[in-house]
Every structure is written in C-alpha cells, then in structure tokens.
Coordinates of C-alpha atoms in Angstrom, one line a residue:
M214 CA -0.1 -0.1 0.0
A215 CA 1.3 3.4 -1.0
K216 CA 2.3 5.8 1.7
R217 CA 0.0 8.8 2.1
L218 CA 1.4 12.1 0.9
G219 CA 2.1 13.4 4.6
E220 CA 4.1 10.2 5.3
V221 CA 6.4 10.7 2.3
A222 CA 9.6 12.0 3.7
L223 CA 12.5 14.0 2.0
E224 CA 14.6 10.9 2.3
D225 CA 12.0 8.8 0.2
L226 CA 12.0 11.4 -2.5
Y227 CA 15.8 11.5 -2.6
K228 CA 16.2 7.7 -2.6
A229 CA 13.5 7.4 -5.3
G230 CA 15.5 9.9 -7.4
G231 CA 18.4 7.6 -7.4
S232 CA 21.5 9.3 -8.8
T233 CA 19.7 11.7 -11.0
I234 CA 18.6 14.3 -8.3
S235 CA 20.5 16.0 -5.6
I236 CA 19.4 16.6 -2.0
E237 CA 18.5 20.3 -2.9
E238 CA 16.4 19.1 -5.8
A239 CA 14.6 16.6 -3.5
T240 CA 14.0 19.4 -1.0
H241 CA 12.4 21.6 -3.9
I242 CA 10.1 18.8 -4.8
Y243 CA 9.2 17.9 -1.2
Q244 CA 8.4 21.7 -0.4
A245 CA 6.4 22.1 -3.7
I246 CA 4.2 19.0 -2.9
A247 CA 3.7 20.2 0.7
A248 CA 2.6 23.7 -0.6
S249 CA 0.2 22.0 -3.1
K250 CA -1.4 20.0 -0.4
A251 CA -1.8 23.0 2.1
S252 CA -3.6 24.9 -0.5
D253 CA -6.1 22.3 -1.3
P254 CA -6.2 18.6 0.1
D255 CA -8.4 17.2 -2.8
P256 CA -5.9 14.8 -4.3
R257 CA -7.0 15.6 -7.9
R258 CA -6.2 19.5 -7.3
V259 CA -2.8 18.5 -5.5
W260 CA -1.7 16.3 -8.5
K261 CA -3.0 19.0 -11.0
E262 CA -0.9 21.6 -9.2
V263 CA 2.2 19.3 -9.1
V264 CA 1.8 18.8 -12.8
S265 CA 1.1 22.5 -13.8
R266 CA 4.0 23.5 -11.8
R267 CA 6.3 21.0 -13.4
V268 CA 7.5 19.7 -10.1
L269 CA 8.6 16.6 -11.7
K270 CA 10.7 16.5 -14.7
P271 CA 10.9 14.0 -17.7
W272 CA 14.4 13.0 -16.8
H273 CA 13.3 12.1 -13.2
P274 CA 13.1 8.3 -12.8
H275 CA 9.8 6.5 -13.3
H276 CA 10.0 5.4 -9.6
L277 CA 10.0 9.0 -8.3
H278 CA 7.0 9.9 -10.5
Q279 CA 5.1 6.8 -9.2
L280 CA 6.0 7.6 -5.5
V281 CA 4.6 11.0 -5.7
Y282 CA 1.5 10.0 -7.9
Y283 CA 0.4 7.2 -5.7
S284 CA 1.0 9.0 -2.3
V285 CA -1.0 11.9 -3.5
Y286 CA -4.0 9.4 -4.3
A287 CA -3.4 7.0 -1.4
I288 CA -6.8 7.6 0.0
W289 CA -8.6 7.8 -3.2
D290 CA -11.5 5.4 -3.6
V291 CA -11.4 4.0 -7.1
S292 CA -14.8 2.2 -6.5
I293 CA -16.6 5.6 -6.0
N294 CA -14.4 8.1 -8.1
G295 CA -13.0 5.9 -10.6
P296 CA -9.3 5.6 -11.7
P297 CA -7.0 8.4 -10.3
L298 CA -6.7 11.3 -12.9
Y299 CA -3.0 11.7 -14.2
W300 CA -3.1 14.4 -17.0
F301 CA -5.1 17.6 -16.8
P302 CA -5.5 19.5 -20.1
S303 CA -5.3 23.3 -20.2
L304 CA -8.4 25.2 -21.0
D305 CA -7.2 26.0 -24.6
E306 CA -6.2 22.2 -25.1
S307 CA -9.6 21.1 -23.8
K308 CA -11.4 23.4 -26.2
I309 CA -9.8 21.8 -29.3
T310 CA -10.6 18.2 -28.5
N311 CA -13.7 16.8 -30.2
L312 CA -15.8 16.8 -27.1
G313 CA -14.5 20.3 -26.1
R314 CA -15.7 21.7 -29.4
I315 CA -19.0 20.0 -29.1
M316 CA -19.5 21.5 -25.5
E317 CA -18.4 25.0 -26.6
I318 CA -21.0 24.9 -29.5
H319 CA -23.9 23.2 -27.7
G320 CA -23.1 23.6 -24.0
P321 CA -24.6 27.3 -23.6
K322 CA -27.9 26.2 -25.5
L323 CA -28.3 23.0 -23.6
L324 CA -27.1 24.0 -20.1
G325 CA -27.9 27.9 -20.2
T326 CA -26.0 30.1 -17.8
S327 CA -24.8 26.8 -16.0
Y328 CA -22.3 26.2 -18.8
K329 CA -18.8 27.6 -18.1
D330 CA -16.1 25.7 -20.2
P331 CA -15.3 22.2 -21.0
I332 CA -13.3 21.5 -18.0
E333 CA -15.5 23.0 -15.4
S334 CA -18.8 21.9 -16.9
F335 CA -17.7 18.4 -17.9
S336 CA -19.6 16.7 -15.1
L337 CA -22.7 18.7 -15.7
F338 CA -22.4 18.0 -19.5
L339 CA -22.0 14.2 -18.9
K340 CA -25.1 14.3 -16.5
F341 CA -27.0 15.9 -19.3
S342 CA -25.9 13.4 -22.0
V343 CA -27.2 10.5 -19.6
Q344 CA -30.5 12.2 -18.8
H345 CA -31.2 13.3 -22.4
P346 CA -29.8 10.6 -24.8
E347 CA -31.9 11.7 -27.7
T348 CA -30.6 15.2 -27.7
Y349 CA -27.0 14.3 -26.9
W350 CA -26.6 11.4 -29.3
S351 CA -28.3 13.3 -32.2
I352 CA -25.6 15.8 -31.8
V353 CA -22.9 13.3 -31.7
L354 CA -24.0 11.3 -34.8
E355 CA -24.1 14.6 -36.7
E356 CA -20.5 15.4 -35.7
L357 CA -19.4 12.0 -36.8
S358 CA -21.0 12.5 -40.0
V359 CA -23.1 9.4 -39.8
V360 CA -25.6 9.1 -42.8
F361 CA -28.3 6.6 -42.5
Q362 CA -29.7 4.7 -45.6
K363 CA -32.6 4.2 -43.3
S364 CA -33.1 6.4 -40.4
P365 CA -33.7 4.9 -36.8
S366 CA -37.1 5.2 -35.3
C367 CA -35.4 6.8 -32.3
I368 CA -32.0 7.2 -30.5
L369 CA -32.8 4.8 -27.6
D370 CA -35.9 2.5 -27.2
N371 CA -36.5 1.6 -23.6
S372 CA -39.9 0.0 -24.2
N373 CA -38.6 -3.6 -23.8
K374 CA -38.1 -4.2 -20.1
L375 CA -36.2 -7.5 -20.9
K376 CA -33.4 -5.2 -22.3
P377 CA -32.2 -3.1 -19.4
S378 CA -29.8 -1.1 -21.6
G379 CA -32.4 -0.6 -24.3
A380 CA -32.2 -0.9 -27.9
W381 CA -30.0 1.8 -29.7
L382 CA -30.9 3.3 -33.1
P383 CA -33.7 0.7 -33.9
G384 CA -34.3 0.1 -37.4
A385 CA -31.4 2.0 -38.6
V386 CA -29.4 1.0 -41.8
L387 CA -26.1 2.4 -42.6
N388 CA -23.0 1.7 -44.4
I389 CA -20.0 2.7 -42.1
A390 CA -17.5 3.0 -44.9
E391 CA -19.7 5.4 -46.6
C392 CA -19.8 7.5 -43.5
C393 CA -16.2 7.5 -43.3
L394 CA -15.6 8.6 -46.9
L395 CA -18.2 11.2 -47.5
P396 CA -17.0 14.8 -47.0
S397 CA -18.7 17.1 -44.7
T398 CA -18.6 20.5 -43.1
H399 CA -16.6 19.2 -40.3
P400 CA -13.3 21.1 -40.1
T401 CA -11.2 17.9 -40.2
K402 CA -13.3 16.1 -42.9
E403 CA -13.1 18.2 -46.0
D404 CA -12.1 16.6 -49.3
N405 CA -8.4 17.9 -48.8
S406 CA -8.3 16.8 -45.2
C407 CA -5.6 14.3 -44.4
A408 CA -7.3 10.8 -44.0
L409 CA -4.1 8.6 -43.8
V410 CA -0.6 8.9 -42.7
W411 CA 1.9 6.0 -43.2
R412 CA 5.5 5.1 -44.1
E413 CA 6.6 2.4 -46.3
E414 CA 8.0 -0.6 -44.7
G415 CA 11.8 -0.8 -44.8
R416 CA 12.1 2.9 -46.0
D417 CA 12.6 4.8 -42.7
D418 CA 14.8 7.2 -44.3
L419 CA 11.9 8.5 -46.4
D420 CA 9.4 11.1 -45.4
V421 CA 5.9 9.7 -44.2
N422 CA 3.1 9.4 -47.0
R423 CA -0.2 11.3 -46.6
M424 CA -3.5 10.6 -48.4
T425 CA -6.4 13.1 -48.5
L426 CA -10.0 12.1 -48.0
R427 CA -10.7 12.7 -51.7
E428 CA -7.8 10.3 -52.8
L429 CA -8.9 7.7 -50.3
R430 CA -12.4 7.8 -51.5
E431 CA -11.3 7.4 -55.1
Q432 CA -9.1 4.3 -54.4
V433 CA -11.7 2.7 -52.1
T434 CA -14.5 3.2 -54.8
V435 CA -12.3 1.4 -57.4
V436 CA -12.1 -1.6 -55.0
A437 CA -15.7 -1.3 -54.0
N438 CA -16.9 -1.4 -57.8
A439 CA -14.7 -4.4 -58.6
V440 CA -16.1 -6.3 -55.6
D441 CA -19.6 -5.2 -56.5
A442 CA -19.4 -6.3 -59.9
T443 CA -17.9 -9.8 -58.9
F444 CA -20.0 -10.7 -55.7
S445 CA -23.3 -10.3 -54.1
K446 CA -24.1 -8.0 -51.1
G447 CA -23.5 -9.9 -47.7
D448 CA -20.8 -12.2 -49.4
A449 CA -17.6 -12.7 -47.1
I450 CA -14.5 -11.4 -48.6
A451 CA -11.2 -12.1 -46.7
I452 CA -8.1 -10.1 -46.1
D453 CA -4.8 -11.7 -45.3
M454 CA -2.4 -8.8 -45.3
P455 CA -0.2 -6.7 -42.9
M456 CA -1.7 -3.3 -41.9
T457 CA -0.6 -1.4 -45.1
V458 CA -2.3 1.5 -46.7
S459 CA -3.6 -1.0 -49.3
A460 CA -5.2 -3.1 -46.6
V461 CA -7.1 0.0 -45.3
V462 CA -8.2 0.8 -48.9
I463 CA -9.3 -2.9 -49.4
Y464 CA -11.1 -3.1 -46.1
L465 CA -13.1 0.0 -46.8
G466 CA -13.9 -1.1 -50.3
I467 CA -15.4 -4.6 -49.2
I468 CA -17.5 -2.7 -46.6
L469 CA -18.6 0.0 -49.1
A470 CA -19.6 -2.7 -51.6
G471 CA -22.0 -4.3 -49.0
C472 CA -19.8 -7.3 -48.3
V473 CA -18.5 -8.8 -45.1
A474 CA -14.7 -8.2 -44.4
V475 CA -13.0 -11.3 -42.8
S476 CA -9.8 -10.2 -41.2
I477 CA -7.1 -12.9 -41.0
A478 CA -3.8 -12.2 -39.3
D479 CA -0.8 -12.2 -41.9
S480 CA 1.3 -14.2 -39.2
F481 CA -1.2 -17.3 -39.6
A482 CA 0.1 -20.6 -41.1
A483 CA -1.6 -21.8 -44.2
K484 CA -3.7 -24.3 -42.2
E485 CA -5.1 -21.7 -39.9
I486 CA -5.9 -19.4 -42.9
A487 CA -7.7 -22.2 -44.6
T488 CA -9.7 -22.7 -41.5
R489 CA -10.9 -19.3 -41.2
L490 CA -11.8 -19.2 -44.8
R491 CA -13.8 -22.3 -44.3
V492 CA -15.5 -21.1 -41.1
S493 CA -16.5 -17.6 -42.7
N494 CA -17.4 -19.1 -46.0
A495 CA -15.5 -16.5 -47.7
K496 CA -16.0 -16.1 -51.4
A497 CA -12.5 -14.6 -52.0
I498 CA -9.5 -13.4 -50.4
F499 CA -7.2 -10.3 -50.7
T500 CA -3.5 -11.1 -50.0
Q501 CA 0.0 -10.2 -51.3
V502 CA 2.7 -12.2 -53.1
Y503 CA 5.7 -11.3 -50.7
F504 CA 6.3 -9.8 -47.3
W505 CA 9.3 -7.7 -46.1
L506 CA 11.5 -9.6 -43.7
S507 CA 13.6 -7.5 -41.3
I508 CA 16.4 -9.0 -39.4
F509 CA 18.0 -7.3 -36.4
L510 CA 21.4 -8.5 -35.2

C-alpha cells in the first residue's frame, strides 16, 4: 500500500530519485508538494498543481513519479471516483478536443448560464448526456458525419423491459464505410483533409506519406466497384495482409460494396488461414505475393 502524502519524507524522495537528483532538488520537490497539499487537500487538485508547476521532470526516474503520484492518491476510492486522474488538459487544449468543441457549441444552449467551459462543466454535460440521450446522441451522430440509408425510429428505445440497456438506433441501416468517406462541413473532414498517414515498410529514411479524403475515396471506390461487379451483397471477402495502406483501402472497399470483411492475421500458417476461410465461407481473399523480412542482429 502506498504511503500517504503526509507520510512521504524528504529521504523517500531522494532515494526514489536515485543518482539523478541532488538533495537540494529533492528538497524543492518536497516543499512544492507540501505547498500544493496545503492549498487544497483534494488529491485531484494536488496532483494537478504538481503537474502544472512541473515539479517532476521528464528525466526524473519513473519510480520517483510513481512515488509522488500514488502517495497523492493514497486515500482515493477507485470504486467511487474511478481511476485517479493523471493528466489535466489546459483550458485551451480542452477546447480543441472533439468533445470540447461540441461543448463549446452546444453547451450554452443545452445548459444555459450553468455552462462555463469544457473543464468546469464536464460533469454537468456528462449528466445531461445521460438524462437526455436523444438530444446528446443526435449531436454526436451529426458530429461523426453518420449518414443513415434508413433512419432509426429513435435514438434509444427503452420499451422492452427485458433489455435493461435498451435498443440503440432501432431500425437504422447504414454503411459505415460510406460515412467514413463522405466529405462534410466538419473542419477535419473536408475533401483535402488528411485521411491516412503511413510510412513504407523498410524505408525509414523517407518522409511519411499522406492521403487526402478525396484520394482515399477514389481508391476505395475502385475496390468497391470491382467487388460489387463480382460478388453479391453480404458475401464474405477475406483479407490476409499486414496493416498497410492497401489493406485499409481494400477493407473499406469491401464494406462499401456491402460485403463482409473477414480479417485474417498475416502471421497465420496456411492451415489456420484455410480454417478461417472455411468457417467464414469466404468467397474470395485479398492477399499479397511477398512480405518484407527485417532481421536485427
């Protein structure tokens, strides 16, 4: 069991620092932690103060970080409060997250004058999302650019008492690949937005590659048209490839065509691949002729 913050002595900090910190630096850490605790005993605020004041440095041993962290949260009740918080975004950082943007746009309308900002109003917004799932999830679905081929009758159907969690989006029909590929007014999902970033295997000396949403859609459409012309909707099509940009394009193409993608690990032996093809009743398989083999001595 971790020592409580008040039980951690200067000597404990010095020992945890090993040979990387001096007694003077250990004293500074000790005094900074004590000052943070004195200003507010709430473990979350103590740790947030420790982080914001950069009391601990990246080059300090992990053991020192652990000692301070676990002593701050020594009396934290995980069963009530959940996992102890480690990182706290700044207000500016919180506003550019996906959730932060939603809160900034819709928070004032949904919560009125109670809304302050994404950090201070997080718990209040969370409570609203639980109490008003129709409103909240309608916003999220729009934010995610989810387009239904057949709209759901509602967001959450709680009429069946045999299903305590209810039925989400009953009656809805969609193609998730289509949702991924369609451009929208979302600031990060325009045609020229970056959709994929990758580096060619074995070419670490080269810059990373990037593919825009428009380019991705064009390549996926080629695969989807080929699959659609050869197979029927609902057919299972396997992929036995490493995670390359081609595999991503093929996977989305299979889904866009209305078929079922069967993922098979490229590390499997031929017998295991055959088993999965048989179990899934796959009508075809995408694979590759050769693999890169890197040997490190």
